[in-house]
């Protein structure tokens, strides 16, 4: 049985999967056994832990036998077992899309992912935008790291935060995700396998999800497709529980079915009024709640 190994899928293209043998640091090209597909097995995704059987050591080829239990999984982008999501927002060019930030944070809370907020381009910050974002999300308990390639700010802290995690990156177009990833890929990625491929980043409009192993342990994921996100698969009654700053007081509202919008004796609104929760985040909560409630009320209508 010594030709059976454990690994993690780094990339999948056209039915072929790059699988990293985590004990030896060698990448094998694997396919999925036909019997696995016939038995209704799940489709392998980048980020999956697998066992695989080596067919030929010389050509480094094999077959995936089993896919491990998943912590979480996404259809778009197709990836599994994200530990941490680095949500990137710029102080300007483009203007911060805090609605997208909040939707991504809600997704993190729902999918058991640790969020990390990166405020990029702080060298362009003339209006205190980075501080305002840090203050707003700090009230919710989120870690916020100001970043600047120009000033070389924040990258040491980011490096520490990536250690030991599978981290994906998300944010609107133009916020600097590619710049951040290129710095990571050029400085912190393990020198194993075909490293030249990573230099090709950005030259192709179509890219696949790919994991890169970090020298400090863990992986970063190049995950095209996280630039827009919806919260449509969440019930309106669950939404407030996905806000850490609200969660602590939800059970203290006067009404157990409180929507935290109009009801008297609402502890969430009290937090906002006292400045202990950010009013911008609360305003967006109301918007999402109403959208989800409307979708729920209309679910059987044609």
mmCIF file of C-alpha atoms in Angstrom:
data_model
loop_
_atom_site.group_PDB
_atom_site.id
_atom_site.type_symbol
_atom_site.label_atom_id
_atom_site.label_comp_id
_atom_site.label_asym_id
_atom_site.label_seq_id
_atom_site.Cartn_x
_atom_site.Cartn_y
_atom_site.Cartn_z
ATOM 1 C CA UNK A 1 0.000 0.000 0.000
ATOM 2 C CA UNK A 2 3.049 2.283 -0.095
ATOM 3 C CA UNK A 3 1.873 3.682 -3.434
ATOM 4 C CA UNK A 4 -1.181 5.212 -1.699
ATOM 5 C CA UNK A 5 -0.502 8.773 -0.554
ATOM 6 C CA UNK A 6 -2.311 11.691 1.079
ATOM 7 C CA UNK A 7 -2.368 15.086 -0.518
ATOM 8 C CA UNK A 8 -4.206 18.279 -1.317
ATOM 9 C CA UNK A 9 -5.573 19.349 -4.696
ATOM 10 C CA UNK A 10 -3.817 22.496 -5.911
ATOM 11 C CA UNK A 11 -5.577 22.875 -9.264
ATOM 12 C CA UNK A 12 -7.985 21.077 -11.567
ATOM 13 C CA UNK A 13 -8.241 21.555 -15.339
ATOM 14 C CA UNK A 14 -10.097 19.325 -17.816
ATOM 15 C CA UNK A 15 -10.401 16.326 -15.497
ATOM 16 C CA UNK A 16 -6.732 16.418 -14.467
ATOM 17 C CA UNK A 17 -5.783 17.482 -10.939
ATOM 18 C CA UNK A 18 -2.460 18.692 -9.577
ATOM 19 C CA UNK A 19 -2.177 16.953 -6.203
ATOM 20 C CA UNK A 20 0.544 17.886 -3.734
ATOM 21 C CA UNK A 21 1.916 14.946 -1.749
ATOM 22 C CA UNK A 22 1.991 16.797 1.575
ATOM 23 C CA UNK A 23 4.635 14.523 3.113
ATOM 24 C CA UNK A 24 7.159 14.691 0.256
ATOM 25 C CA UNK A 25 6.379 18.058 -1.355
ATOM 26 C CA UNK A 26 5.967 16.459 -4.801
ATOM 27 C CA UNK A 27 3.125 17.316 -7.208
ATOM 28 C CA UNK A 28 1.356 14.483 -9.042
ATOM 29 C CA UNK A 29 -1.066 14.751 -11.963
ATOM 30 C CA UNK A 30 -4.137 12.683 -11.089
ATOM 31 C CA UNK A 31 -7.458 11.708 -12.554
ATOM 32 C CA UNK A 32 -10.542 10.482 -10.684
ATOM 33 C CA UNK A 33 -11.349 6.783 -10.784
ATOM 34 C CA UNK A 34 -14.396 5.950 -12.923
ATOM 35 C CA UNK A 35 -15.893 3.924 -10.066
ATOM 36 C CA UNK A 36 -15.840 7.081 -7.925
ATOM 37 C CA UNK A 37 -17.938 8.925 -10.512
ATOM 38 C CA UNK A 38 -20.353 5.992 -10.991
ATOM 39 C CA UNK A 39 -21.017 5.809 -7.250
ATOM 40 C CA UNK A 40 -22.072 9.460 -7.240
ATOM 41 C CA UNK A 41 -18.881 10.729 -5.665
ATOM 42 C CA UNK A 42 -18.433 14.446 -5.251
ATOM 43 C CA UNK A 43 -16.427 16.362 -7.822
ATOM 44 C CA UNK A 44 -12.883 17.105 -6.595
ATOM 45 C CA UNK A 45 -12.150 20.770 -5.918
ATOM 46 C CA UNK A 46 -8.948 22.738 -5.321
ATOM 47 C CA UNK A 47 -8.431 22.720 -1.558
ATOM 48 C CA UNK A 48 -9.745 19.170 -1.106
ATOM 49 C CA UNK A 49 -7.742 16.748 0.998
ATOM 50 C CA UNK A 50 -7.490 13.438 -0.865
ATOM 51 C CA UNK A 51 -5.907 10.030 -0.865
ATOM 52 C CA UNK A 52 -4.473 8.980 -4.202
ATOM 53 C CA UNK A 53 -2.761 5.973 -5.732
ATOM 54 C CA UNK A 54 0.444 6.485 -7.681
ATOM 55 C CA UNK A 55 0.390 4.813 -11.113
ATOM 56 C CA UNK A 56 3.820 5.873 -12.323
ATOM 57 C CA UNK A 57 6.480 7.510 -10.165
ATOM 58 C CA UNK A 58 8.557 8.476 -13.197
ATOM 59 C CA UNK A 59 5.780 10.538 -14.817
ATOM 60 C CA UNK A 60 4.297 11.494 -11.415
ATOM 61 C CA UNK A 61 0.781 10.330 -12.321
ATOM 62 C CA UNK A 62 -1.963 8.729 -10.295
ATOM 63 C CA UNK A 63 -5.656 8.311 -9.495
ATOM 64 C CA UNK A 64 -7.624 10.049 -6.757
ATOM 65 C CA UNK A 65 -9.248 7.400 -4.547
ATOM 66 C CA UNK A 66 -11.041 9.339 -1.828
ATOM 67 C CA UNK A 67 -11.983 12.944 -1.091
ATOM 68 C CA UNK A 68 -11.944 13.922 2.579
ATOM 69 C CA UNK A 69 -14.661 15.671 4.557
ATOM 70 C CA UNK A 70 -15.068 19.326 3.631
ATOM 71 C CA UNK A 71 -15.116 22.249 6.021
ATOM 72 C CA UNK A 72 -16.864 24.335 3.335
ATOM 73 C CA UNK A 73 -17.212 24.453 -0.435
ATOM 74 C CA UNK A 74 -18.128 26.969 -3.123
ATOM 75 C CA UNK A 75 -19.505 26.613 -6.633
ATOM 76 C CA UNK A 76 -18.203 29.980 -7.801
ATOM 77 C CA UNK A 77 -15.296 30.015 -7.478
ATOM 78 C CA UNK A 78 -15.011 26.180 -7.337
ATOM 79 C CA UNK A 79 -12.916 25.671 -4.210
ATOM 80 C CA UNK A 80 -13.115 23.828 -0.885
ATOM 81 C CA UNK A 81 -11.808 24.092 2.657
ATOM 82 C CA UNK A 82 -11.068 27.805 2.862
ATOM 83 C CA UNK A 83 -9.819 28.671 6.368
ATOM 84 C CA UNK A 84 -9.452 32.403 5.868
ATOM 85 C CA UNK A 85 -10.821 34.965 3.419
ATOM 86 C CA UNK A 86 -8.747 38.092 2.853
ATOM 87 C CA UNK A 87 -11.302 40.733 1.843
ATOM 88 C CA UNK A 88 -9.443 43.451 -0.054
ATOM 89 C CA UNK A 89 -10.779 47.016 -0.246
ATOM 90 C CA UNK A 90 -8.957 50.112 -1.540
ATOM 91 C CA UNK A 91 -9.140 53.582 0.025
ATOM 92 C CA UNK A 92 -9.779 54.959 -3.485
ATOM 93 C CA UNK A 93 -9.529 54.039 -7.172
ATOM 94 C CA UNK A 94 -12.030 52.381 -6.880
ATOM 95 C CA UNK A 95 -14.093 53.807 -4.035
ATOM 96 C CA UNK A 96 -14.672 51.250 -1.252
ATOM 97 C CA UNK A 97 -17.630 48.939 -1.912
ATOM 98 C CA UNK A 98 -18.567 48.252 1.708
ATOM 99 C CA UNK A 99 -21.716 46.446 0.621
ATOM 100 C CA UNK A 100 -19.552 43.780 -1.031
ATOM 101 C CA UNK A 101 -17.289 43.710 2.028
ATOM 102 C CA UNK A 102 -20.280 43.061 4.295
ATOM 103 C CA UNK A 103 -21.667 40.337 2.017
ATOM 104 C CA UNK A 104 -18.307 38.580 2.001
ATOM 105 C CA UNK A 105 -18.088 38.835 5.799
ATOM 106 C CA UNK A 106 -21.606 37.379 6.114
ATOM 107 C CA UNK A 107 -20.481 34.494 3.896
ATOM 108 C CA UNK A 108 -17.440 33.959 6.145
ATOM 109 C CA UNK A 109 -19.647 33.774 9.237
ATOM 110 C CA UNK A 110 -22.044 31.343 7.523
ATOM 111 C CA UNK A 111 -19.275 29.106 6.117
ATOM 112 C CA UNK A 112 -16.982 28.956 9.160
ATOM 113 C CA UNK A 113 -14.217 31.026 7.556
ATOM 114 C CA UNK A 114 -12.014 33.497 9.416
ATOM 115 C CA UNK A 115 -12.248 36.937 7.745
ATOM 116 C CA UNK A 116 -9.297 39.280 7.324
ATOM 117 C CA UNK A 117 -9.836 42.793 5.942
ATOM 118 C CA UNK A 118 -7.015 44.327 3.900
ATOM 119 C CA UNK A 119 -7.308 48.079 3.306
ATOM 120 C CA UNK A 120 -5.054 48.618 0.309
ATOM 121 C CA UNK A 121 -3.449 51.714 -1.285
ATOM 122 C CA UNK A 122 -3.183 53.610 2.030
ATOM 123 C CA UNK A 123 -0.491 55.760 0.394
ATOM 124 C CA UNK A 124 -3.398 57.416 -1.504
ATOM 125 C CA UNK A 125 -5.432 58.026 1.666
ATOM 126 C CA UNK A 126 -6.007 61.770 2.054
ATOM 127 C CA UNK A 127 -9.377 61.646 3.825
ATOM 128 C CA UNK A 128 -8.825 59.153 6.651
ATOM 129 C CA UNK A 129 -10.702 56.380 4.821
ATOM 130 C CA UNK A 130 -8.458 53.613 6.141
ATOM 131 C CA UNK A 131 -8.992 54.747 9.727
ATOM 132 C CA UNK A 132 -12.770 54.972 9.212
ATOM 133 C CA UNK A 133 -12.897 51.430 7.802
ATOM 134 C CA UNK A 134 -10.658 50.119 10.589
ATOM 135 C CA UNK A 135 -12.874 51.746 13.205
ATOM 136 C CA UNK A 136 -16.136 50.465 11.674
ATOM 137 C CA UNK A 137 -15.015 46.869 11.344
ATOM 138 C CA UNK A 138 -12.923 46.888 14.502
ATOM 139 C CA UNK A 139 -16.195 47.368 16.425
ATOM 140 C CA UNK A 140 -17.296 44.029 14.987
ATOM 141 C CA UNK A 141 -14.054 42.390 16.150
ATOM 142 C CA UNK A 142 -12.532 41.953 12.697
ATOM 143 C CA UNK A 143 -8.794 42.221 12.102
ATOM 144 C CA UNK A 144 -8.010 45.046 9.669
ATOM 145 C CA UNK A 145 -4.567 45.453 8.072
ATOM 146 C CA UNK A 146 -3.683 48.678 6.187
ATOM 147 C CA UNK A 147 -1.526 47.823 3.152
ATOM 148 C CA UNK A 148 0.637 49.770 0.717
ATOM 149 C CA UNK A 149 3.125 48.432 -1.804
ATOM 150 C CA UNK A 150 4.492 51.993 -2.209
ATOM 151 C CA UNK A 151 5.094 52.473 1.533
ATOM 152 C CA UNK A 152 5.835 48.762 2.158
ATOM 153 C CA UNK A 153 3.203 48.895 4.895
ATOM 154 C CA UNK A 154 1.345 45.943 6.389
ATOM 155 C CA UNK A 155 3.027 43.071 4.550
ATOM 156 C CA UNK A 156 4.895 41.733 7.605
ATOM 157 C CA UNK A 157 1.604 41.552 9.509
ATOM 158 C CA UNK A 158 -0.129 39.947 6.511
ATOM 159 C CA UNK A 159 2.648 37.353 6.283
ATOM 160 C CA UNK A 160 2.018 36.359 9.906
ATOM 161 C CA UNK A 161 -1.741 36.142 9.343
ATOM 162 C CA UNK A 162 -1.328 33.784 6.377
ATOM 163 C CA UNK A 163 0.747 31.296 8.377
ATOM 164 C CA UNK A 164 -0.838 27.848 8.559
ATOM 165 C CA UNK A 165 -4.094 28.830 6.792
ATOM 166 C CA UNK A 166 -5.664 28.187 3.407
ATOM 167 C CA UNK A 167 -6.400 31.791 2.465
ATOM 168 C CA UNK A 168 -8.481 32.999 -0.479
ATOM 169 C CA UNK A 169 -8.570 36.611 -1.672
ATOM 170 C CA UNK A 170 -11.706 38.542 -2.619
ATOM 171 C CA UNK A 171 -12.707 42.089 -3.480
ATOM 172 C CA UNK A 172 -13.967 44.314 -6.253
ATOM 173 C CA UNK A 173 -11.979 44.728 -9.457
ATOM 174 C CA UNK A 174 -9.101 47.201 -9.242
ATOM 175 C CA UNK A 175 -8.491 47.075 -5.477
ATOM 176 C CA UNK A 176 -5.044 45.537 -5.939
ATOM 177 C CA UNK A 177 -5.577 41.815 -5.318
ATOM 178 C CA UNK A 178 -3.172 40.922 -8.141
ATOM 179 C CA UNK A 179 -0.467 43.202 -6.736
ATOM 180 C CA UNK A 180 -0.850 41.661 -3.279
ATOM 181 C CA UNK A 181 -0.810 38.125 -4.677
ATOM 182 C CA UNK A 182 2.231 38.833 -6.831
ATOM 183 C CA UNK A 183 4.157 40.065 -3.781
ATOM 184 C CA UNK A 184 3.140 36.902 -1.906
ATOM 185 C CA UNK A 185 4.007 34.618 -4.847
ATOM 186 C CA UNK A 186 7.378 36.252 -5.467
ATOM 187 C CA UNK A 187 8.467 36.349 -1.821
ATOM 188 C CA UNK A 188 6.774 33.688 0.292
ATOM 189 C CA UNK A 189 5.813 30.719 -1.899
ATOM 190 C CA UNK A 190 7.642 27.394 -1.561
ATOM 191 C CA UNK A 191 10.078 26.695 -4.385
ATOM 192 C CA UNK A 192 8.608 23.345 -5.415
ATOM 193 C CA UNK A 193 7.130 21.937 -8.601
ATOM 194 C CA UNK A 194 6.715 24.108 -11.671
ATOM 195 C CA UNK A 195 7.136 27.535 -10.103
ATOM 196 C CA UNK A 196 7.524 29.255 -13.470
ATOM 197 C CA UNK A 197 3.755 29.017 -14.001
ATOM 198 C CA UNK A 198 3.082 31.525 -11.257
ATOM 199 C CA UNK A 199 5.040 34.179 -13.156
ATOM 200 C CA UNK A 200 2.433 33.915 -15.914
ATOM 201 C CA UNK A 201 -0.230 35.377 -13.620
ATOM 202 C CA UNK A 202 -2.231 38.174 -15.144
ATOM 203 C CA UNK A 203 -1.327 37.386 -18.743
ATOM 204 C CA UNK A 204 -4.481 35.376 -19.366
ATOM 205 C CA UNK A 205 -8.048 36.575 -19.005
ATOM 206 C CA UNK A 206 -9.317 33.110 -18.016
ATOM 207 C CA UNK A 207 -7.733 31.636 -14.904
ATOM 208 C CA UNK A 208 -8.470 28.605 -12.782
ATOM 209 C CA UNK A 209 -8.501 28.411 -9.012
ATOM 210 C CA UNK A 210 -5.008 27.486 -7.867
ATOM 211 C CA UNK A 211 -3.338 26.965 -4.495
ATOM 212 C CA UNK A 212 0.254 27.983 -3.774
ATOM 213 C CA UNK A 213 2.117 26.610 -0.752
ATOM 214 C CA UNK A 214 3.717 29.116 1.617
ATOM 215 C CA UNK A 215 7.145 28.641 3.150
ATOM 216 C CA UNK A 216 5.650 29.481 6.578
ATOM 217 C CA UNK A 217 3.010 26.763 6.186
ATOM 218 C CA UNK A 218 -0.450 27.080 4.669
ATOM 219 C CA UNK A 219 -1.587 28.071 1.203
ATOM 220 C CA UNK A 220 -2.831 31.114 -0.666
ATOM 221 C CA UNK A 221 -5.496 30.640 -3.301
ATOM 222 C CA UNK A 222 -5.803 32.530 -6.528
ATOM 223 C CA UNK A 223 -9.613 32.550 -6.680
ATOM 224 C CA UNK A 224 -11.090 34.459 -9.625
ATOM 225 C CA UNK A 225 -14.837 34.808 -9.123
ATOM 226 C CA UNK A 226 -15.035 36.316 -5.640
ATOM 227 C CA UNK A 227 -15.372 39.863 -6.988
ATOM 228 C CA UNK A 228 -19.168 39.835 -6.620
ATOM 229 C CA UNK A 229 -21.210 37.977 -4.079
ATOM 230 C CA UNK A 230 -24.814 37.601 -2.913
ATOM 231 C CA UNK A 231 -26.337 36.497 0.376
ATOM 232 C CA UNK A 232 -29.418 34.938 -1.203
ATOM 233 C CA UNK A 233 -28.955 31.490 0.370
ATOM 234 C CA UNK A 234 -29.324 32.870 3.917
ATOM 235 C CA UNK A 235 -32.670 33.101 5.749
ATOM 236 C CA UNK A 236 -33.668 36.604 6.838
ATOM 237 C CA UNK A 237 -34.211 35.276 10.376
ATOM 238 C CA UNK A 238 -30.564 34.102 10.529
ATOM 239 C CA UNK A 239 -28.983 37.296 9.211
ATOM 240 C CA UNK A 240 -28.403 39.137 12.508
ATOM 241 C CA UNK A 241 -26.559 36.110 13.937
ATOM 242 C CA UNK A 242 -23.970 36.549 11.165
ATOM 243 C CA UNK A 243 -22.986 39.980 12.532
ATOM 244 C CA UNK A 244 -20.563 39.392 15.440
ATOM 245 C CA UNK A 245 -21.286 42.797 16.979
ATOM 246 C CA UNK A 246 -25.047 42.049 17.029
ATOM 247 C CA UNK A 247 -24.797 38.417 18.107
ATOM 248 C CA UNK A 248 -23.754 39.233 21.668
ATOM 249 C CA UNK A 249 -27.020 41.045 22.488
ATOM 250 C CA UNK A 250 -29.644 39.375 20.264
ATOM 251 C CA UNK A 251 -31.163 37.340 23.101
ATOM 252 C CA UNK A 252 -31.644 40.505 25.169
ATOM 253 C CA UNK A 253 -34.191 42.184 22.857
ATOM 254 C CA UNK A 254 -37.720 42.651 24.263
ATOM 255 C CA UNK A 255 -39.213 40.442 21.539
ATOM 256 C CA UNK A 256 -37.760 37.027 20.690
ATOM 257 C CA UNK A 257 -38.713 37.488 17.015
ATOM 258 C CA UNK A 258 -37.120 40.954 16.834
ATOM 259 C CA UNK A 259 -35.999 41.930 13.330
ATOM 260 C CA UNK A 260 -33.762 44.649 14.872
ATOM 261 C CA UNK A 261 -35.317 47.278 12.616
ATOM 262 C CA UNK A 262 -38.481 48.846 14.108
ATOM 263 C CA UNK A 263 -39.315 46.982 17.307
ATOM 264 C CA UNK A 264 -39.145 48.738 20.700
ATOM 265 C CA UNK A 265 -36.672 47.410 23.248
ATOM 266 C CA UNK A 266 -34.194 46.285 20.567
ATOM 267 C CA UNK A 267 -30.704 45.850 21.970
ATOM 268 C CA UNK A 268 -29.088 45.878 18.518
ATOM 269 C CA UNK A 269 -30.461 49.342 17.760
ATOM 270 C CA UNK A 270 -29.328 50.427 21.196
ATOM 271 C CA UNK A 271 -25.755 49.332 20.350
ATOM 272 C CA UNK A 272 -25.864 51.432 17.181
ATOM 273 C CA UNK A 273 -27.289 54.464 19.009
ATOM 274 C CA UNK A 274 -24.519 54.228 21.623
ATOM 275 C CA UNK A 275 -21.839 54.052 18.902
ATOM 276 C CA UNK A 276 -20.820 50.517 19.858
ATOM 277 C CA UNK A 277 -21.799 49.185 16.415
ATOM 278 C CA UNK A 278 -21.183 50.933 13.106
ATOM 279 C CA UNK A 279 -24.288 52.728 11.708
ATOM 280 C CA UNK A 280 -23.180 52.073 8.108
ATOM 281 C CA UNK A 281 -23.053 48.324 8.701
ATOM 282 C CA UNK A 282 -26.398 48.488 10.464
ATOM 283 C CA UNK A 283 -27.955 50.376 7.530
ATOM 284 C CA UNK A 284 -26.728 47.715 5.127
ATOM 285 C CA UNK A 285 -28.065 45.014 7.465
ATOM 286 C CA UNK A 286 -31.540 46.570 7.138
ATOM 287 C CA UNK A 287 -31.220 46.553 3.340
ATOM 288 C CA UNK A 288 -30.151 42.878 3.213
ATOM 289 C CA UNK A 289 -32.823 41.864 5.735
ATOM 290 C CA UNK A 290 -35.578 43.464 3.658
ATOM 291 C CA UNK A 291 -34.281 41.872 0.441
ATOM 292 C CA UNK A 292 -34.131 38.419 2.048
ATOM 293 C CA UNK A 293 -37.546 38.856 3.687
ATOM 294 C CA UNK A 294 -39.089 39.887 0.366
ATOM 295 C CA UNK A 295 -37.553 36.850 -1.358
ATOM 296 C CA UNK A 296 -38.893 34.622 1.437
ATOM 297 C CA UNK A 297 -42.400 36.106 1.207
ATOM 298 C CA UNK A 298 -42.420 35.710 -2.584
ATOM 299 C CA UNK A 299 -40.954 32.208 -2.731
ATOM 300 C CA UNK A 300 -44.214 30.522 -3.803
ATOM 301 C CA UNK A 301 -45.470 33.297 -6.044
ATOM 302 C CA UNK A 302 -45.174 33.063 -9.802
#
